[in-house]
mmCIF file of C-alpha atoms and ligand atoms in Angstrom:
data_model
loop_
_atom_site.group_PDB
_atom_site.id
_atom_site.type_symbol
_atom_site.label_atom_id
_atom_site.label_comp_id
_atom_site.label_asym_id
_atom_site.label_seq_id
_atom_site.Cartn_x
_atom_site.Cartn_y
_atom_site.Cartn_z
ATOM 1 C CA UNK A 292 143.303 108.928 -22.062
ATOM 2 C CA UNK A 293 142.148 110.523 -19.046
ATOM 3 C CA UNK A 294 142.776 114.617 -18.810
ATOM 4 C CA UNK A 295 146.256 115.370 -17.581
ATOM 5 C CA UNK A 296 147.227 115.688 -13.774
ATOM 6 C CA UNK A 297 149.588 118.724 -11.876
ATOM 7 C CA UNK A 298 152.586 117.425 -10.549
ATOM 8 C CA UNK A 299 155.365 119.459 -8.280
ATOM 9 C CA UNK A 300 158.530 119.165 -8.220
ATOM 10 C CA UNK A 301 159.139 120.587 -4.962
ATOM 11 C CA UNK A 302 162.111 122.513 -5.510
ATOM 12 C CA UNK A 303 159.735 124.919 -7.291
ATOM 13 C CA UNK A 304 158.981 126.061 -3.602
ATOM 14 C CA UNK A 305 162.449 126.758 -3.002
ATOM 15 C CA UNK A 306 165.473 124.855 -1.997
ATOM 16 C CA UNK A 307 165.105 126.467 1.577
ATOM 17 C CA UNK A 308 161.607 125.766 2.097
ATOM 18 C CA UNK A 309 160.982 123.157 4.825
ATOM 19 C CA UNK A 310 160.037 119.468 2.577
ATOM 20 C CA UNK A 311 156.731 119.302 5.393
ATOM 21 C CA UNK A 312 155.503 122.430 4.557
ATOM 22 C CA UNK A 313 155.582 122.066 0.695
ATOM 23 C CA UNK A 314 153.909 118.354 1.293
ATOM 24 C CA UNK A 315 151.116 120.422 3.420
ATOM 25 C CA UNK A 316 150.503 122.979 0.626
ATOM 26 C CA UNK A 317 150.485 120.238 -1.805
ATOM 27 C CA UNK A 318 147.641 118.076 -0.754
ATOM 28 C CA UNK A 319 145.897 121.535 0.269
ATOM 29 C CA UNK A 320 145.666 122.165 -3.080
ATOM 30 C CA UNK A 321 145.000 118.365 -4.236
ATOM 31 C CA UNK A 322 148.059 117.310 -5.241
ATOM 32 C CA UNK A 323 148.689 113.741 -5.091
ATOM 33 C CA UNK A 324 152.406 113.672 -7.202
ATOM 34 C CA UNK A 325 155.201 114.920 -6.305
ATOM 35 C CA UNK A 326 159.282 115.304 -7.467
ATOM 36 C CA UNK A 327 161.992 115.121 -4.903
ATOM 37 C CA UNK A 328 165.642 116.278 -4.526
ATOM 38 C CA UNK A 329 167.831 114.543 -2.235
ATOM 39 C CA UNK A 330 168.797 117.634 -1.013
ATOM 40 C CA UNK A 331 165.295 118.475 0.073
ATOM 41 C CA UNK A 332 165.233 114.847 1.666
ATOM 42 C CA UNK A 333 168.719 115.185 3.299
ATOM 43 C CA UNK A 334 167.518 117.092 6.594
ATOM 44 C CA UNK A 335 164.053 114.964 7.755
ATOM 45 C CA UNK A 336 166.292 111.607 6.012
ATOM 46 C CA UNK A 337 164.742 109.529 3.567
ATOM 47 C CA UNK A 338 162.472 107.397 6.240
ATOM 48 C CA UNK A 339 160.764 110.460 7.864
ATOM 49 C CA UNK A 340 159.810 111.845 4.361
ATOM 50 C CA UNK A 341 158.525 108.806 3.671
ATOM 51 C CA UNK A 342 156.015 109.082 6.644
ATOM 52 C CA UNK A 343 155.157 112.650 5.840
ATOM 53 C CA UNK A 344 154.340 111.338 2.280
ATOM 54 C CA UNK A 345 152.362 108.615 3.851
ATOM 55 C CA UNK A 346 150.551 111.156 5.876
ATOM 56 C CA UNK A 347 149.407 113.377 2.977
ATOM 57 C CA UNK A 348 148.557 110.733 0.458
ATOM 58 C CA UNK A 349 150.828 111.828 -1.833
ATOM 59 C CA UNK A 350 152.767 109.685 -4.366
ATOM 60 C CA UNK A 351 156.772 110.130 -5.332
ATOM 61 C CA UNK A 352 157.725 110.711 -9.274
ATOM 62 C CA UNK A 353 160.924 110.854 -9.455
ATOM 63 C CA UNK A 354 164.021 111.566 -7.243
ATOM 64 C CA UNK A 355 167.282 113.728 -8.408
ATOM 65 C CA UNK A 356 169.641 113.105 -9.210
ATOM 66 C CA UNK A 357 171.876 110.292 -9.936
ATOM 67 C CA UNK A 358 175.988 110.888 -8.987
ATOM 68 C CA UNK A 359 178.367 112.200 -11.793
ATOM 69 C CA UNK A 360 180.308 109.271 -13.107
ATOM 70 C CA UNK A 361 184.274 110.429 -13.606
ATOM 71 C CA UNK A 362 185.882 108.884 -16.729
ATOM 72 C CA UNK A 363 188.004 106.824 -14.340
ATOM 73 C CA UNK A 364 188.695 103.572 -13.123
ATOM 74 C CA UNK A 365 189.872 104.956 -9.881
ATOM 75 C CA UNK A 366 188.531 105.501 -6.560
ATOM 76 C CA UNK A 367 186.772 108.646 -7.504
ATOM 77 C CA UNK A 368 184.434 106.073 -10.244
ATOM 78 C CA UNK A 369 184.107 103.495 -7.283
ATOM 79 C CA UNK A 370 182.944 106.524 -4.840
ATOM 80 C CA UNK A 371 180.495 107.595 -7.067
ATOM 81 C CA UNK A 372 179.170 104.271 -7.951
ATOM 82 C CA UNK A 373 179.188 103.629 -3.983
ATOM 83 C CA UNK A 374 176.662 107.076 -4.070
ATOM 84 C CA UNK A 375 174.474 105.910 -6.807
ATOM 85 C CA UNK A 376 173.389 102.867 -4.715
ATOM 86 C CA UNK A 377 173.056 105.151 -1.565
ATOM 87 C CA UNK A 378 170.548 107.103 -3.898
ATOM 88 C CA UNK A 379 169.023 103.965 -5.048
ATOM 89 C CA UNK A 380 168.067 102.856 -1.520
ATOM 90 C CA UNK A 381 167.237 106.499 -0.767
ATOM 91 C CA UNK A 382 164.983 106.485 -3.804
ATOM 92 C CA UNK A 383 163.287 103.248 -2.924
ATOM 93 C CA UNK A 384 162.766 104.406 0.892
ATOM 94 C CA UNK A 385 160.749 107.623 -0.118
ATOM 95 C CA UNK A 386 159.299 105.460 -2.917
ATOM 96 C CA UNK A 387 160.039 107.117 -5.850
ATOM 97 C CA UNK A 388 159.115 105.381 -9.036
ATOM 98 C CA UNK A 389 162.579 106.705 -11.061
ATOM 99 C CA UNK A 390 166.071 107.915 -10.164
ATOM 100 C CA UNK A 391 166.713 110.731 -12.630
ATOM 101 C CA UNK A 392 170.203 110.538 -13.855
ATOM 102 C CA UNK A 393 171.741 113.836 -16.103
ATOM 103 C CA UNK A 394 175.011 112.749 -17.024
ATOM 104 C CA UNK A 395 177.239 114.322 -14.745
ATOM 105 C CA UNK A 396 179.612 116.499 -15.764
ATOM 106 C CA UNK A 397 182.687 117.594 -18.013
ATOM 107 C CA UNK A 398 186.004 117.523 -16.285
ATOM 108 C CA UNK A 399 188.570 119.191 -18.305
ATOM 109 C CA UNK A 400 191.929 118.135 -16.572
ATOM 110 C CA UNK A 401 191.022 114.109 -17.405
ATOM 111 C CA UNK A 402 188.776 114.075 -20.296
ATOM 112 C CA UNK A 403 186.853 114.842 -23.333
ATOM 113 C CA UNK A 404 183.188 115.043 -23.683
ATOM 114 C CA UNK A 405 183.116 112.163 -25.798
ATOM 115 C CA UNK A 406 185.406 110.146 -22.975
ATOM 116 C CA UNK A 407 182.638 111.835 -20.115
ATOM 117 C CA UNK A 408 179.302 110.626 -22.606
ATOM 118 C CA UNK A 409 181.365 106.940 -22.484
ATOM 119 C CA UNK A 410 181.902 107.463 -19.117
ATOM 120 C CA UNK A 411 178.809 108.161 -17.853
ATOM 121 C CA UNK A 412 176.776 104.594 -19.874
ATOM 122 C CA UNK A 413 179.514 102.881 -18.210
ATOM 123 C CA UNK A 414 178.600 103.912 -14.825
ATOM 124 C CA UNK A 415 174.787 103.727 -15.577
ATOM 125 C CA UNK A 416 175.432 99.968 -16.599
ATOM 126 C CA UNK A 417 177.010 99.524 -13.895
ATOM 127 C CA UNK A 418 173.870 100.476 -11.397
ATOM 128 C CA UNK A 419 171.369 98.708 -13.723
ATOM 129 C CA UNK A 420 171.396 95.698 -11.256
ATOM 130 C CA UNK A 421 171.120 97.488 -8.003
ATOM 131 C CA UNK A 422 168.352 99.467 -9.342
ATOM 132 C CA UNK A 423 166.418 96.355 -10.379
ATOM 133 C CA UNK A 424 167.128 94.871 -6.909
ATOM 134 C CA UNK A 425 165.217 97.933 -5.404
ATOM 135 C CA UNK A 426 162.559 98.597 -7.696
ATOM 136 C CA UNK A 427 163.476 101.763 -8.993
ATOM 137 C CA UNK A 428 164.488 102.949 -12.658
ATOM 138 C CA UNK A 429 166.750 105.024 -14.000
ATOM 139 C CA UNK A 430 165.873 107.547 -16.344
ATOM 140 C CA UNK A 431 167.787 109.970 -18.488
ATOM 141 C CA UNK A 432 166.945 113.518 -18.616
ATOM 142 C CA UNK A 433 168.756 115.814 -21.291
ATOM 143 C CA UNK A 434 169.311 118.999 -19.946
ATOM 144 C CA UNK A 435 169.740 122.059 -22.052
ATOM 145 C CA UNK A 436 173.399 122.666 -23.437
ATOM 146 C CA UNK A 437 174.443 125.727 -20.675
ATOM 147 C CA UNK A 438 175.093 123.139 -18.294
ATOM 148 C CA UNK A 439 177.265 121.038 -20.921
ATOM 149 C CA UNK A 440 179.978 122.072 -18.134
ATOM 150 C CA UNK A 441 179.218 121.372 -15.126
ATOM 151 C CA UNK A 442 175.738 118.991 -14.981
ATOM 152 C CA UNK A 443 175.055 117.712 -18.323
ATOM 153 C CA UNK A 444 176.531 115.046 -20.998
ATOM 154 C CA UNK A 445 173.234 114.436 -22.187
ATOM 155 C CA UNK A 446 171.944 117.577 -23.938
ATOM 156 C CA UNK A 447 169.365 116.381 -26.684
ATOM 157 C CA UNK A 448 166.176 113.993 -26.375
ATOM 158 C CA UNK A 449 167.797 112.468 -29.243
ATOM 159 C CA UNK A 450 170.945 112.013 -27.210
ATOM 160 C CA UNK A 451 168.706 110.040 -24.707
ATOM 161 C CA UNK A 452 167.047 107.963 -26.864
ATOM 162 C CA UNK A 453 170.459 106.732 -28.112
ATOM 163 C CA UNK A 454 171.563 106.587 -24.219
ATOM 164 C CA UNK A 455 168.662 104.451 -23.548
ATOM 165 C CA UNK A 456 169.552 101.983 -26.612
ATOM 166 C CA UNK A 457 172.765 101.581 -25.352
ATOM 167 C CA UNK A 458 172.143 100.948 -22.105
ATOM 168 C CA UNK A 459 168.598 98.728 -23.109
ATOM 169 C CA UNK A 460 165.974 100.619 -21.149
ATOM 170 C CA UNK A 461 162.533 100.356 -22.080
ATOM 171 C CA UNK A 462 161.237 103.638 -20.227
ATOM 172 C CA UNK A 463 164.066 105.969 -19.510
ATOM 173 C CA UNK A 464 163.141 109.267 -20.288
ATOM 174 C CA UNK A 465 162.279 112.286 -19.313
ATOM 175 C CA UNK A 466 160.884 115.144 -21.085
ATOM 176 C CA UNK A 467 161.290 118.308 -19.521
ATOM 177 C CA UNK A 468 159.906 121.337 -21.448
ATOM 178 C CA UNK A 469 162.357 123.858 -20.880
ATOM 179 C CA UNK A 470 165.675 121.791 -21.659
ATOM 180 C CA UNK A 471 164.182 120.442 -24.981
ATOM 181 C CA UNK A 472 161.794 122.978 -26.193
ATOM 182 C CA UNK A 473 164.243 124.582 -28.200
ATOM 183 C CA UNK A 474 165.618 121.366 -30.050
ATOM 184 C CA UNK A 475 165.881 121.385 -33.848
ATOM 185 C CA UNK A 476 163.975 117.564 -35.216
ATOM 186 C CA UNK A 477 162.066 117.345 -31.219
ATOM 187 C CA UNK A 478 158.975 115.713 -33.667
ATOM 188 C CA UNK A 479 161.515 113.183 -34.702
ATOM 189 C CA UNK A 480 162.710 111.974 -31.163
ATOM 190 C CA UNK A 481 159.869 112.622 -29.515
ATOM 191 C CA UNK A 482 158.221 109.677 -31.817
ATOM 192 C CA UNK A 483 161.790 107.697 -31.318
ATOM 193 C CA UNK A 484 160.984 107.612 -27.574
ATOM 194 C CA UNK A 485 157.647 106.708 -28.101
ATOM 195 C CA UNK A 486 156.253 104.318 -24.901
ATOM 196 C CA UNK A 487 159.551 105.130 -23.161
ATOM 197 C CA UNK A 488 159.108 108.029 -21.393
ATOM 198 C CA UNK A 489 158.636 108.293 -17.861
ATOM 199 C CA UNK A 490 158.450 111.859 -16.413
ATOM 200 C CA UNK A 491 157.103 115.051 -18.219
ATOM 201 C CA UNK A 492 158.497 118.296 -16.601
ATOM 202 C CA UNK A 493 157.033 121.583 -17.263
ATOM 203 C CA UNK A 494 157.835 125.477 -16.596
ATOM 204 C CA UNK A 495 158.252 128.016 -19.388
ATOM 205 C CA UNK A 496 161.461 130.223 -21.002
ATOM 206 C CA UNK A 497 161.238 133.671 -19.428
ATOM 207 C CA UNK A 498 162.274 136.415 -21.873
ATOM 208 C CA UNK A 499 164.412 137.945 -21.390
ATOM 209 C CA UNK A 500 166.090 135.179 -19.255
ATOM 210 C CA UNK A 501 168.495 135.911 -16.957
ATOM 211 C CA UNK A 502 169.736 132.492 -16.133
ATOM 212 C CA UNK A 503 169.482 128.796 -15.517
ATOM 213 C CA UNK A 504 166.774 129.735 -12.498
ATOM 214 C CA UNK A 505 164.564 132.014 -13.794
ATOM 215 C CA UNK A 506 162.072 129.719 -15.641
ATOM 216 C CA UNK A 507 158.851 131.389 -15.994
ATOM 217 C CA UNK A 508 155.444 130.130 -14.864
ATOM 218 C CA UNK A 509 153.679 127.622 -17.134
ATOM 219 C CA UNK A 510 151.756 129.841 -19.460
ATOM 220 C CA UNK A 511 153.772 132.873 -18.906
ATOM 221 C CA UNK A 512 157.054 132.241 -21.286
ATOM 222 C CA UNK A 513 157.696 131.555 -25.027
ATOM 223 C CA UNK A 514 157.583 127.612 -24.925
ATOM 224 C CA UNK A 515 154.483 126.053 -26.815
ATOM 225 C CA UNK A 516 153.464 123.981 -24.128
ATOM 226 C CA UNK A 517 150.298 122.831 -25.361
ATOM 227 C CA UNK A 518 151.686 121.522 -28.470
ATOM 228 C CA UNK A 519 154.578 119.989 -27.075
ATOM 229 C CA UNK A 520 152.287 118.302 -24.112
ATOM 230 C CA UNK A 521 149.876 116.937 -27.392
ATOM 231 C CA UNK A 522 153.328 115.222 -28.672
ATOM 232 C CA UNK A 523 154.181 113.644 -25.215
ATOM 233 C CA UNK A 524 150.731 112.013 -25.015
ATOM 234 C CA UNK A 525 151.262 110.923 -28.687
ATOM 235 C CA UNK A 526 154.464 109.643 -27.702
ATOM 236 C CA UNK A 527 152.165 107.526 -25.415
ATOM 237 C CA UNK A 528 153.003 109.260 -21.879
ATOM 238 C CA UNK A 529 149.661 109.137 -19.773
ATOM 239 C CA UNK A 530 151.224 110.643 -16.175
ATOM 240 C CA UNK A 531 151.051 113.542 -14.496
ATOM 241 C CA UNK A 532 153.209 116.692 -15.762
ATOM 242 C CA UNK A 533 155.257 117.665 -12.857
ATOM 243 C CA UNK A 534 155.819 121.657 -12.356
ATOM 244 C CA UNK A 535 159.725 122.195 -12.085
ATOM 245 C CA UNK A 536 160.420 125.702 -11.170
ATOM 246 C CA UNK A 537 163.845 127.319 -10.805
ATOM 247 C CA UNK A 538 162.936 130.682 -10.305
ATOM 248 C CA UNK A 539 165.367 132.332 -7.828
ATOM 249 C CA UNK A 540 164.196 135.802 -8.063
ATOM 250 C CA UNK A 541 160.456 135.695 -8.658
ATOM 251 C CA UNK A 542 159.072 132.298 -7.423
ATOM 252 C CA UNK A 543 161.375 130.826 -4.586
ATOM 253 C CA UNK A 544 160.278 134.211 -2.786
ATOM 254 C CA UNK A 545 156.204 133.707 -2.858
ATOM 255 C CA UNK A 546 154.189 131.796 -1.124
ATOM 256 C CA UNK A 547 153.842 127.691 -2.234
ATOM 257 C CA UNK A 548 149.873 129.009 -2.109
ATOM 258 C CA UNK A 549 150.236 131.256 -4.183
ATOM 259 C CA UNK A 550 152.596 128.928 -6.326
ATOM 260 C CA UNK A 551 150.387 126.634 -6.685
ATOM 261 C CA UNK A 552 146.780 128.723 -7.136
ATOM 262 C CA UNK A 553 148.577 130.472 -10.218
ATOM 263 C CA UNK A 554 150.067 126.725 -11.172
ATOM 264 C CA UNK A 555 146.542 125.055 -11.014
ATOM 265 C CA UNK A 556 144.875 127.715 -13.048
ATOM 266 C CA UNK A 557 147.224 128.472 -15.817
ATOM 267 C CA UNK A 558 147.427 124.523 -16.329
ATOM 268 C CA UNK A 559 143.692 124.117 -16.745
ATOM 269 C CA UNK A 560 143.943 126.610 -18.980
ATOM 270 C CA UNK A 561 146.684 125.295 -21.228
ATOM 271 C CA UNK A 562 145.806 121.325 -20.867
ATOM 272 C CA UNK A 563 142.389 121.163 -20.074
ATOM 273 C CA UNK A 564 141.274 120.481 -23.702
ATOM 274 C CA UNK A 565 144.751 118.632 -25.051
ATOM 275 C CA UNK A 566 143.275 115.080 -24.901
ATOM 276 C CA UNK A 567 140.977 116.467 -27.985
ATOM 277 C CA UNK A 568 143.571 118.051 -30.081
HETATM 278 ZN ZN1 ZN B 635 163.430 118.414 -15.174
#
């Protein structure tokens, strides 16, 4: 395997920061990969991000995120089915490689969690064919259980594995360090989802953390990156390892330069020699 690659997500620069200015800092600093949000792609549009990313010579990983799917049959299900193909095509026009679904969300006036988790592999089904029309995937990201609420049905990698079963994907998954780190038998799915996963997301747990954006730098938290980065590649995962940094009160406010000079170091120093461990 060759030596791991930086990725950015780009809402690691901020959700304010202009999406040509990030792409500019990015291939600055030779980055050829990067994550998208379609709110960062909403103001240029999907087609003039496209060009930008043409311009740099930069690639797209994966685009965020896929609707919430209501446990309904009613118009609010057929409305956000109606969304996930919008992000489908949006996906495919800024050529991202994966649509990055979470599970939506808990609604407590119509459902259960167990009725939302149903729910939600319905709806996924349901866009299976529309993303095969347009080339992209869908992938399942567990997200850590504080957002059980509001964005998250999935909250385990063991979870996703068994979403991906269900709904037969071959490579649905994505790893993200600071939703999973903490998971009791991580060995155990990580070798379930072996040859199906797709992204590998990075940051680290600030301590004390003061909420769901402040992750910490790579390198400057409590998660064992290294290790966990040794199982992904195990797990057969050869791309890049995309920075994704919430980080409302320390990050968003520097400079994507100086984002991405501390990012570039601190991952040589914590990957450069994982290919031999
Ligand atoms: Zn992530």
């Amino acid at each position: 395997m060759a030596l791991p690659r930086l990725a950015i997500g780009l809402i690691s620069f901020g959700p304010g920061r202009p999406l040509a200015e990030s792409l500019a800092a990015c291939a600055r600093h030779g980055i050829r990969h990067v994550g998208l949000t379609r709110e960062l792609v909403a103001s240029p549009g999907p087609a003039e991000v496209a060009r930008i990313l043409a311009g740099e010579g930069i690639a797209v990983t994966g685009y965020a995120r896929a609707p919430r799917i209501p446990p309904t049959t009613g118009p609010e299900r057929a409305q956000a089915l109606s969304e996930g193909r919008r992000l489908l095509d949006e996906a495919a026009t800024v050529g991202a490689r994966h649509l990055i679904a979470t599970g939506g969300g808990f609604d407590p006036a119509v459902t259960t969690l167990e009725r939302a988790w149903d729910a939600f592999l319905e709806g996924m089904h349901a866009l299976l064919p529309d993303a095969a029309a347009c080339g992209v995937e869908i992938v399942i990201e567990p997200l850590h259980p504080m957002y059980a609420g509001d964005r998250g049905l999935v909250f385990t990698l063991a979870r996703a594995v068994e979403a991906c079963d269900v709904l037969g994907l071959e490579r649905g998954l994505v790893v993200d360090a600071y939703h999973v780190w903490w998971e009791p038998g991580l060995a155990e799915a990580l070798a379930a989802a072996r040859g199906r996963i797709a992204e590998f997301h990075i940051c680290d747990w600030r301590l004390p953390t003061r909420g769901p954006t402040d992750r910490a730098m790579i390198g400057e938290g409590c998660i064992d990156l290294t290790g966990l980065a040794r199982r992904v590649r195990a797990a057969g995962f050869d791309g890049p390892y995309e920075l994704e940094l919430f980080s409302s009160q320390d990050w968003w406010l520097r400079s994507p330069d100086e984002l991405l000079t501390t990012a570039t170091r601190n991952f040589a120093a914590l990957f450069a020699e994982s290919e031999d461990a």
